[in-house]
Amino acid sequence: MTEEQTKSQQLHDRRKNIVANGVGVFNTATVSKAKGAIITDVDGKEHIDFAGGIGVVNAGHCPPPVVKAIQEQAEKYLHTSFNVVTYEPYIKLCEELAEILPHGDHTKAMLISTGAEAVENAIKIARQATKRPAVICFTEAYHGRTLMGMSLTSKVNYKFFSGPFAPEVYRIPFPNFYKYHGTQNMDEFVETELNRLKDSAHSMVDIDSVAAIIVEPIQGEGGFNPIPQKYMEGLRSFCDQHGVMLIFDEIQSGFCRTGHWASWQHYGVQPDISTYAKSMGSGLPIAAVLGRGEIMDAALPGTIGGTYIGSPVCCAAALATIQYMKDENLNERAVYIGKIITERLEKFRKECPEIGDVRGLGAMIGIEFIKDNDPGKPHTDLCASIVKGCAEEGLILISAGTFKNVLRILCPLVITEEQLNKALDILENQIRKHT
Ligand SMILES: Cc1ncc(COP(=O)(O)O)c(C=O)c1O
């Protein structure tokens, strides 16, 4: 430590000294308190939060009713383990989730603590329901850092020297229209990609041994890539034809981010099983697996669960978050914010050829940077410079994509228009400065 260092720099030095190197740092910001869309760092400087704790604070930092619900529940009881002593907040949350995210006539749910656990359990349930071992996933996918999560995750950077990975995991190309359509129009591209999917049943894995296909309807870490509508429909019929469970991973895209409780609701295509976490609990660790009742019930007692399956305090936080999201119309607000961001960035893009694409759903928006107008040439360094420049100017941003060349906007949906416009001014200035 030196005297000229800010408190934030000192904190980062201490972090470097004591925290394992593998726990990555995406931004230089620190925090002493946070409210709405603003994070105040340990030096008292305010930052606008466009990262939202990686998509966790769609309802904003510390929404008052959520904080109150946490306090009230903490005074009643903290833990009994739902396996041992039944409590109502767990049941009420499952009822609420089934109401806003119906999977057929009778939806059932289970709760856990993290997104990766939700994915693990979704796969276990699909395997038990089908009595089949294999799972198909996609390139550019991200499903967490547990063994199965990592095995399903595409990006190699997350997995260096971490194998051997789980067996019976097969990967097919994600239908990334922007990057790979070449000279094809959308219909032609989707047809090619669906043929590739069908071929995989002959060239990759016996489809009768496949329990599930897991996919993010709009990829998060992979660079905010939405699945084309017709591909989604084709995927559903392919699964129906072969008795394969279709699992949607909504961990990053859920809870108002795209303008719906889940992004699959844009498509009118229902999953058999789906996973949620992040913004569901406004920062408390809570996750859920939802599915059609008969599928969820196929998992035998004792095969899914754990000590911390839906802590009562986290359930209270999630219930208050959902109510707050309804009261504040955050689904509508996501669409409104998304429109402001997209319109501004689309306009700005005309003066900046390095912006290859601005895309997304609702307020889940990615900006892809490329070189030479070529989607095959990611501009990773430019993206990193913009993130750094924005951090210095008080805007917290993070990147995404296999090559870290996509800026992703995950701001709290309660952000004011003034804060939003200020953040976009900073972003545009930094893009200008570095191009
Ligand atoms: C789509 C998706 N699935 C799974 C996960 C893993 O969630 P967690 O980090 O809570 O384990 C993430 C986290 O970013 C995610 O975006």
Coordinates of C-alpha atoms and ligand atoms in Angstrom, one line a residue:
M1 CA 0.0 0.0 0.0
T2 CA 1.2 3.5 -0.8
E3 CA -0.2 6.8 0.4
E4 CA -1.2 8.0 -3.0
Q5 CA -3.4 5.0 -3.6
T6 CA -7.2 5.3 -3.5
K7 CA -9.1 3.1 -1.2
S8 CA -10.4 1.2 -4.2
Q9 CA -6.8 0.5 -5.3
Q10 CA -5.9 -0.6 -1.8
L11 CA -8.8 -3.0 -1.8
H12 CA -7.7 -4.5 -5.1
D13 CA -4.2 -4.9 -3.8
R14 CA -5.5 -6.8 -0.8
R15 CA -7.7 -8.8 -3.1
K16 CA -4.7 -9.8 -5.2
N17 CA -2.7 -10.8 -2.2
I18 CA -5.3 -13.0 -0.5
V19 CA -7.9 -14.2 -3.1
A20 CA -7.1 -17.0 -5.4
N21 CA -6.1 -15.8 -8.9
G22 CA -8.7 -17.9 -10.6
V23 CA -11.5 -15.8 -9.2
G24 CA -11.6 -13.4 -12.2
V25 CA -11.9 -9.6 -12.0
F26 CA -14.0 -8.1 -14.8
N27 CA -14.0 -4.5 -13.6
T28 CA -12.0 -2.2 -11.3
A29 CA -15.0 -0.9 -9.4
T30 CA -15.5 -1.4 -5.7
V31 CA -18.6 -0.9 -3.5
S32 CA -19.5 0.6 -0.1
K33 CA -23.2 0.9 -0.8
A34 CA -25.6 0.4 -3.8
K35 CA -29.1 1.7 -4.5
G36 CA -31.2 1.4 -7.7
A37 CA -28.8 1.7 -10.6
I38 CA -26.0 3.4 -8.6
I39 CA -23.0 1.8 -6.9
T40 CA -21.0 4.0 -4.6
D41 CA -17.4 2.9 -4.3
V42 CA -15.2 2.8 -1.2
D43 CA -13.8 6.3 -2.1
G44 CA -17.3 7.7 -2.3
K45 CA -17.5 7.9 -6.1
E46 CA -20.7 7.0 -7.8
H47 CA -20.9 4.6 -10.7
I48 CA -23.8 3.7 -13.0
D49 CA -24.2 0.0 -13.0
F50 CA -24.6 -1.5 -16.5
A51 CA -23.5 -5.0 -15.3
G52 CA -26.1 -5.5 -12.6
G53 CA -23.9 -8.0 -10.8
I54 CA -24.0 -10.1 -14.0
G55 CA -27.7 -9.8 -14.5
V56 CA -28.8 -10.3 -10.9
V57 CA -30.3 -6.9 -10.0
N58 CA -33.0 -6.4 -12.6
A59 CA -35.1 -5.0 -9.8
G60 CA -32.3 -2.6 -8.8
H61 CA -29.8 -2.6 -5.9
C62 CA -31.6 -3.1 -2.5
P63 CA -35.3 -2.6 -3.5
P64 CA -36.9 -1.5 -0.3
P65 CA -39.6 -4.2 -0.1
V66 CA -37.1 -6.9 -0.7
V67 CA -34.8 -5.6 2.0
K68 CA -37.8 -5.5 4.4
A69 CA -38.9 -9.0 3.5
I70 CA -35.3 -10.3 4.2
Q71 CA -35.2 -8.5 7.5
E72 CA -38.6 -9.8 8.6
Q73 CA -37.9 -13.4 7.6
A74 CA -34.4 -13.3 9.3
E75 CA -36.2 -12.5 12.5
K76 CA -38.5 -15.5 12.3
Y77 CA -36.2 -18.4 11.3
L78 CA -33.0 -18.7 9.1
H79 CA -32.8 -22.4 8.4
T80 CA -34.4 -25.7 9.0
S81 CA -33.6 -27.4 5.7
F82 CA -36.7 -27.9 3.6
N83 CA -35.9 -31.7 3.5
V84 CA -36.4 -31.8 7.3
V85 CA -38.9 -29.1 8.3
T86 CA -41.4 -27.7 5.8
Y87 CA -41.9 -23.9 5.6
E88 CA -44.4 -21.8 3.7
P89 CA -42.1 -19.3 1.8
Y90 CA -40.7 -22.2 -0.2
I91 CA -44.2 -23.5 -1.2
K92 CA -45.5 -20.0 -1.9
L93 CA -42.5 -19.3 -4.1
C94 CA -43.0 -22.5 -6.1
E95 CA -46.7 -21.6 -6.5
E96 CA -45.9 -18.1 -7.7
L97 CA -43.3 -19.5 -10.2
A98 CA -45.8 -22.0 -11.6
E99 CA -48.3 -19.2 -12.0
I100 CA -46.0 -16.8 -14.0
L101 CA -44.0 -19.5 -15.8
P102 CA -46.5 -22.3 -16.6
H103 CA -45.3 -25.6 -18.2
G104 CA -48.5 -27.2 -19.4
D105 CA -51.5 -27.9 -17.1
H106 CA -49.6 -28.7 -13.9
T107 CA -46.2 -27.2 -13.3
K108 CA -44.0 -28.3 -10.5
A109 CA -40.8 -26.8 -9.1
M110 CA -37.8 -27.3 -6.9
L111 CA -35.5 -24.7 -5.4
I112 CA -31.7 -24.6 -5.0
S113 CA -29.2 -21.9 -4.5
T114 CA -27.3 -21.2 -7.7
G115 CA -27.7 -21.3 -11.4
A116 CA -25.2 -24.1 -11.9
E117 CA -27.1 -26.2 -9.4
A118 CA -30.3 -25.6 -11.3
V119 CA -28.7 -26.8 -14.5
E120 CA -27.3 -29.9 -12.7
N121 CA -30.7 -30.8 -11.3
A122 CA -32.5 -30.1 -14.6
I123 CA -30.3 -32.7 -16.3
K124 CA -30.7 -35.2 -13.5
I125 CA -34.5 -34.8 -13.7
A126 CA -34.5 -35.2 -17.5
R127 CA -32.3 -38.3 -17.2
Q128 CA -34.6 -39.9 -14.7
A129 CA -37.7 -39.0 -16.7
T130 CA -36.4 -40.5 -19.9
K131 CA -34.0 -43.2 -18.5
R132 CA -31.5 -42.0 -21.1
P133 CA -28.0 -40.7 -20.5
A134 CA -27.0 -38.3 -23.2
V135 CA -27.4 -34.5 -23.4
I136 CA -27.0 -32.2 -26.4
C137 CA -25.9 -28.6 -25.9
F138 CA -24.7 -25.8 -28.1
T139 CA -21.5 -23.9 -29.1
E140 CA -21.2 -20.5 -27.3
A141 CA -23.4 -21.9 -24.5
Y142 CA -22.8 -21.1 -20.8
H143 CA -24.3 -23.2 -18.1
G144 CA -22.1 -22.7 -15.0
R145 CA -18.9 -23.9 -13.4
T146 CA -19.8 -27.2 -11.7
L147 CA -18.7 -30.4 -13.5
M148 CA -21.9 -30.8 -15.5
G149 CA -22.2 -27.0 -16.0
M150 CA -18.6 -26.8 -17.3
S151 CA -19.1 -29.8 -19.5
L152 CA -22.1 -28.1 -21.1
T153 CA -20.4 -24.8 -21.3
S154 CA -18.7 -24.1 -24.7
K155 CA -16.0 -21.5 -24.1
V156 CA -12.6 -23.1 -23.5
N157 CA -11.3 -20.3 -21.4
Y158 CA -13.6 -21.3 -18.5
K159 CA -12.3 -24.9 -18.6
F160 CA -8.5 -24.9 -18.8
F161 CA -7.0 -28.0 -17.2
S162 CA -10.4 -28.7 -15.4
G163 CA -11.2 -32.0 -17.1
P164 CA -12.0 -34.7 -17.5
F165 CA -15.5 -33.5 -18.1
A166 CA -18.8 -35.3 -17.7
P167 CA -19.4 -38.0 -20.3
E168 CA -22.4 -38.2 -22.7
V169 CA -22.4 -34.5 -23.5
Y170 CA -22.7 -33.7 -27.2
R171 CA -22.4 -30.2 -28.8
I172 CA -23.9 -28.8 -31.9
P173 CA -23.5 -25.3 -33.5
F174 CA -25.7 -22.6 -32.0
P175 CA -27.8 -21.0 -34.8
N176 CA -25.9 -17.6 -34.6
F177 CA -27.4 -15.8 -37.5
Y178 CA -25.2 -12.7 -37.3
K179 CA -22.0 -14.6 -37.3
Y180 CA -22.6 -17.5 -39.6
H181 CA -25.4 -16.7 -42.1
G182 CA -23.0 -15.7 -44.9
T183 CA -25.2 -15.1 -48.0
Q184 CA -28.2 -17.0 -46.6
N185 CA -31.4 -15.2 -45.6
M186 CA -33.0 -16.1 -42.2
D187 CA -35.2 -18.9 -43.6
E188 CA -32.4 -20.5 -45.5
F189 CA -30.1 -20.3 -42.6
V190 CA -32.6 -21.8 -40.2
E191 CA -33.2 -24.7 -42.6
T192 CA -29.5 -25.4 -42.9
E193 CA -29.1 -25.4 -39.1
L194 CA -32.2 -27.6 -38.5
N195 CA -30.8 -30.1 -41.1
R196 CA -27.6 -30.1 -39.1
L197 CA -29.6 -30.9 -36.0
K198 CA -31.4 -33.7 -37.7
D199 CA -28.1 -35.1 -39.1
S200 CA -26.6 -35.2 -35.7
A201 CA -29.1 -38.0 -34.8
H202 CA -27.1 -40.1 -37.4
S203 CA -23.6 -38.7 -37.2
M204 CA -23.2 -37.7 -33.5
V205 CA -25.3 -39.6 -31.0
D206 CA -28.1 -42.2 -31.1
I207 CA -31.1 -39.9 -30.6
D208 CA -32.9 -42.7 -28.6
S209 CA -30.2 -42.3 -26.0
V210 CA -30.6 -38.5 -25.6
A211 CA -32.4 -37.3 -22.5
A212 CA -32.4 -33.6 -23.2
I213 CA -31.3 -30.7 -25.3
I214 CA -30.4 -27.7 -23.2
V215 CA -30.2 -24.2 -24.7
E216 CA -30.4 -20.6 -23.7
P217 CA -33.1 -19.0 -25.9
I218 CA -30.9 -15.9 -25.9
Q219 CA -27.3 -16.8 -25.0
G220 CA -25.8 -14.7 -22.2
E221 CA -22.0 -15.3 -21.8
G222 CA -21.9 -16.4 -25.4
G223 CA -22.6 -12.8 -26.6
F224 CA -26.4 -12.1 -26.3
N225 CA -27.3 -14.2 -29.3
P226 CA -31.0 -14.9 -29.7
I227 CA -32.3 -18.1 -31.3
P228 CA -34.2 -17.5 -34.5
Q229 CA -37.9 -18.1 -34.1
K230 CA -38.2 -20.8 -36.7
Y231 CA -35.3 -22.7 -35.2
M232 CA -37.0 -22.6 -31.9
E233 CA -40.1 -24.1 -33.4
G234 CA -38.0 -26.8 -35.2
L235 CA -36.2 -27.6 -32.0
R236 CA -39.5 -28.2 -30.2
S237 CA -40.8 -30.5 -32.9
F238 CA -37.5 -32.4 -33.1
C239 CA -37.6 -33.0 -29.3
D240 CA -41.3 -34.1 -29.5
Q241 CA -40.5 -36.5 -32.3
H242 CA -37.7 -38.2 -30.4
G243 CA -39.0 -38.1 -26.8
V244 CA -36.2 -35.7 -25.8
M245 CA -36.7 -33.2 -23.0
L246 CA -36.3 -29.6 -24.1
I247 CA -34.6 -27.5 -21.4
F248 CA -34.4 -23.8 -21.5
D249 CA -31.7 -22.1 -19.4
E250 CA -33.2 -18.7 -18.4
I251 CA -30.7 -18.0 -15.7
Q252 CA -29.4 -14.8 -17.3
S253 CA -32.4 -13.9 -19.5
G254 CA -35.1 -14.4 -16.9
F255 CA -37.1 -12.2 -14.6
C256 CA -38.0 -9.2 -16.8
R257 CA -34.7 -8.8 -18.5
T258 CA -36.2 -9.3 -22.0
G259 CA -39.6 -8.0 -21.2
H260 CA -41.1 -11.3 -20.0
W261 CA -40.6 -13.5 -17.0
A262 CA -38.6 -15.8 -19.3
S263 CA -37.3 -15.1 -22.8
W264 CA -39.0 -18.3 -24.1
Q265 CA -42.3 -16.5 -23.6
H266 CA -41.4 -14.4 -26.6
Y267 CA -41.4 -17.4 -28.8
G268 CA -44.6 -19.1 -27.9
V269 CA -42.6 -22.4 -27.5
Q270 CA -42.8 -24.1 -24.2
P271 CA -40.0 -26.1 -22.6
D272 CA -40.4 -29.3 -20.7
I273 CA -38.0 -28.1 -18.0
S274 CA -36.5 -24.6 -17.4
T275 CA -33.9 -23.1 -15.1
Y276 CA -33.9 -19.7 -13.2
A277 CA -31.6 -17.9 -10.8
K278 CA -29.9 -14.5 -10.7
S279 CA -32.5 -11.7 -10.7
M280 CA -35.1 -13.9 -9.1
G281 CA -33.6 -13.2 -5.7
S282 CA -32.2 -9.6 -6.2
G283 CA -28.8 -10.8 -5.0
L284 CA -29.7 -13.6 -2.5
P285 CA -28.7 -17.0 -3.7
I286 CA -31.8 -18.7 -5.0
A287 CA -32.5 -20.7 -8.1
A288 CA -35.3 -22.9 -9.5
V289 CA -36.0 -25.7 -11.8
L290 CA -39.5 -25.8 -13.2
G291 CA -41.1 -28.4 -15.4
R292 CA -44.2 -30.3 -16.3
G293 CA -45.5 -32.0 -13.2
E294 CA -45.1 -35.6 -14.5
I295 CA -41.5 -34.9 -15.6
M296 CA -40.5 -33.2 -12.3
D297 CA -42.1 -36.1 -10.4
A298 CA -40.0 -38.7 -12.3
A299 CA -37.0 -37.8 -10.1
L300 CA -37.1 -40.2 -7.2
P301 CA -37.2 -38.9 -3.6
G302 CA -33.7 -38.1 -2.3
T303 CA -32.1 -37.9 -5.8
I304 CA -32.5 -34.1 -5.9
G305 CA -32.0 -31.7 -3.1
G306 CA -29.3 -30.7 -0.6
T307 CA -28.9 -28.8 2.7
Y308 CA -29.5 -25.4 1.3
I309 CA -32.4 -26.0 -1.0
G310 CA -34.3 -22.7 -1.0
S311 CA -33.3 -20.9 2.1
P312 CA -36.3 -19.3 3.8
V313 CA -34.6 -15.9 3.7
C314 CA -33.8 -16.3 0.0
C315 CA -37.4 -17.4 -0.7
A316 CA -38.7 -14.3 1.1
A317 CA -36.4 -12.2 -1.1
A318 CA -37.6 -13.9 -4.3
L319 CA -41.3 -13.5 -3.4
A320 CA -40.8 -9.8 -2.6
T321 CA -38.7 -9.4 -5.8
I322 CA -41.5 -10.9 -8.0
Q323 CA -44.1 -8.7 -6.3
Y324 CA -41.9 -5.6 -6.8
M325 CA -41.4 -6.5 -10.4
K326 CA -45.2 -6.7 -10.9
D327 CA -45.8 -3.5 -9.0
E328 CA -43.2 -1.6 -11.0
N329 CA -44.2 -3.2 -14.3
L330 CA -40.6 -4.1 -14.9
N331 CA -41.5 -6.3 -17.9
E332 CA -42.9 -3.2 -19.7
R333 CA -40.0 -1.1 -18.4
A334 CA -37.5 -3.5 -19.9
V335 CA -39.1 -3.1 -23.4
Y336 CA -39.1 0.7 -22.9
I337 CA -35.4 0.9 -21.8
G338 CA -34.4 -1.6 -24.5
K339 CA -36.0 0.7 -27.1
I340 CA -34.1 3.8 -25.9
I341 CA -30.8 1.9 -25.8
T342 CA -31.2 0.2 -29.2
E343 CA -32.4 3.4 -31.0
R344 CA -29.4 5.4 -29.7
L345 CA -26.9 2.7 -30.5
E346 CA -28.3 1.9 -33.9
K347 CA -28.0 5.6 -34.8
F348 CA -24.5 5.8 -33.3
R349 CA -23.5 2.7 -35.2
K350 CA -23.7 4.6 -38.5
E351 CA -20.6 6.6 -37.5
C352 CA -18.7 3.6 -36.1
P353 CA -18.0 0.7 -38.5
E354 CA -16.3 -1.2 -35.7
I355 CA -19.8 -1.9 -34.3
G356 CA -20.8 -4.9 -36.2
D357 CA -24.1 -5.6 -34.6
V358 CA -26.5 -4.3 -31.9
R359 CA -28.9 -7.0 -30.9
G360 CA -30.9 -8.5 -28.1
L361 CA -34.4 -8.8 -26.6
G362 CA -36.0 -6.2 -24.4
A363 CA -33.2 -4.7 -22.2
M364 CA -30.8 -7.6 -22.8
I365 CA -28.7 -5.9 -25.4
G366 CA -25.3 -6.7 -26.8
I367 CA -22.9 -4.6 -28.9
E368 CA -20.5 -6.6 -31.0
F369 CA -17.2 -5.1 -32.1
I370 CA -15.5 -6.4 -35.2
K371 CA -12.6 -5.5 -37.5
D372 CA -12.8 -4.8 -41.3
N373 CA -16.6 -5.2 -41.3
D374 CA -16.1 -8.9 -40.9
P375 CA -18.2 -10.7 -38.2
G376 CA -15.4 -13.4 -38.3
K377 CA -12.9 -10.9 -37.0
P378 CA -13.7 -10.1 -33.3
H379 CA -12.3 -6.8 -32.0
T380 CA -11.4 -8.0 -28.5
D381 CA -8.9 -5.2 -27.7
L382 CA -11.3 -2.5 -28.6
C383 CA -13.9 -3.9 -26.3
A384 CA -11.5 -4.2 -23.4
S385 CA -10.4 -0.6 -23.9
I386 CA -14.0 0.6 -23.8
V387 CA -14.7 -1.3 -20.7
K388 CA -11.7 0.2 -19.0
G389 CA -12.4 3.7 -20.2
C390 CA -16.0 3.5 -19.0
A391 CA -14.9 2.2 -15.6
E392 CA -12.7 5.4 -15.3
E393 CA -15.7 7.6 -16.2
G394 CA -18.1 5.9 -13.7
L395 CA -19.9 3.3 -15.9
I396 CA -19.6 -0.3 -14.9
L397 CA -19.8 -2.6 -17.9
I398 CA -18.7 -6.1 -18.7
S399 CA -18.1 -8.0 -21.9
A400 CA -19.4 -11.3 -23.3
G401 CA -18.8 -13.6 -26.2
T402 CA -16.2 -16.3 -26.9
F403 CA -13.8 -13.6 -27.9
K404 CA -14.9 -11.0 -25.3
N405 CA -15.8 -8.6 -28.2
V406 CA -19.4 -8.0 -27.1
L407 CA -20.4 -5.4 -24.6
R408 CA -23.5 -6.5 -22.7
I409 CA -26.0 -4.2 -21.1
L410 CA -27.6 -5.7 -18.0
C411 CA -28.5 -2.4 -16.2
P412 CA -31.1 -2.5 -13.4
L413 CA -34.5 -1.9 -15.0
V414 CA -35.3 0.7 -12.4
I415 CA -32.6 3.0 -13.8
T416 CA -33.9 6.5 -14.4
E417 CA -33.9 8.0 -17.8
E418 CA -31.3 10.6 -16.7
Q419 CA -29.0 7.9 -15.5
L420 CA -29.6 5.8 -18.6
N421 CA -28.8 8.7 -20.9
K422 CA -25.7 9.7 -18.9
A423 CA -24.5 6.1 -19.2
L424 CA -25.1 6.0 -22.9
D425 CA -23.2 9.4 -23.3
I426 CA -20.2 7.8 -21.4
L427 CA -20.4 4.7 -23.6
E428 CA -20.6 6.6 -26.9
N429 CA -17.7 8.9 -25.9
Q430 CA -15.5 6.0 -25.0
I431 CA -16.3 4.2 -28.2
R432 CA -15.5 7.4 -30.1
K433 CA -12.3 7.8 -28.2
H434 CA -11.0 4.3 -28.9
T435 CA -12.0 4.0 -32.6
Ligands
LIG1 C1 -27.3 -19.0 -18.8 C2 -26.6 -19.3 -17.5 N1 -26.7 -20.6 -17.0 C3 -26.1 -20.9 -15.8 C4 -25.3 -19.9 -15.1 C5 -24.7 -20.3 -13.8 O1 -25.3 -19.6 -12.8 P1 -24.5 -19.4 -11.4 O2 -23.3 -18.5 -11.7 O3 -25.5 -18.9 -10.5 O4 -24.0 -20.8 -11.0 C6 -25.2 -18.7 -15.7 C7 -24.4 -17.6 -15.0 O5 -23.9 -16.7 -15.6 C8 -25.9 -18.3 -16.9 O6 -25.8 -17.1 -17.5

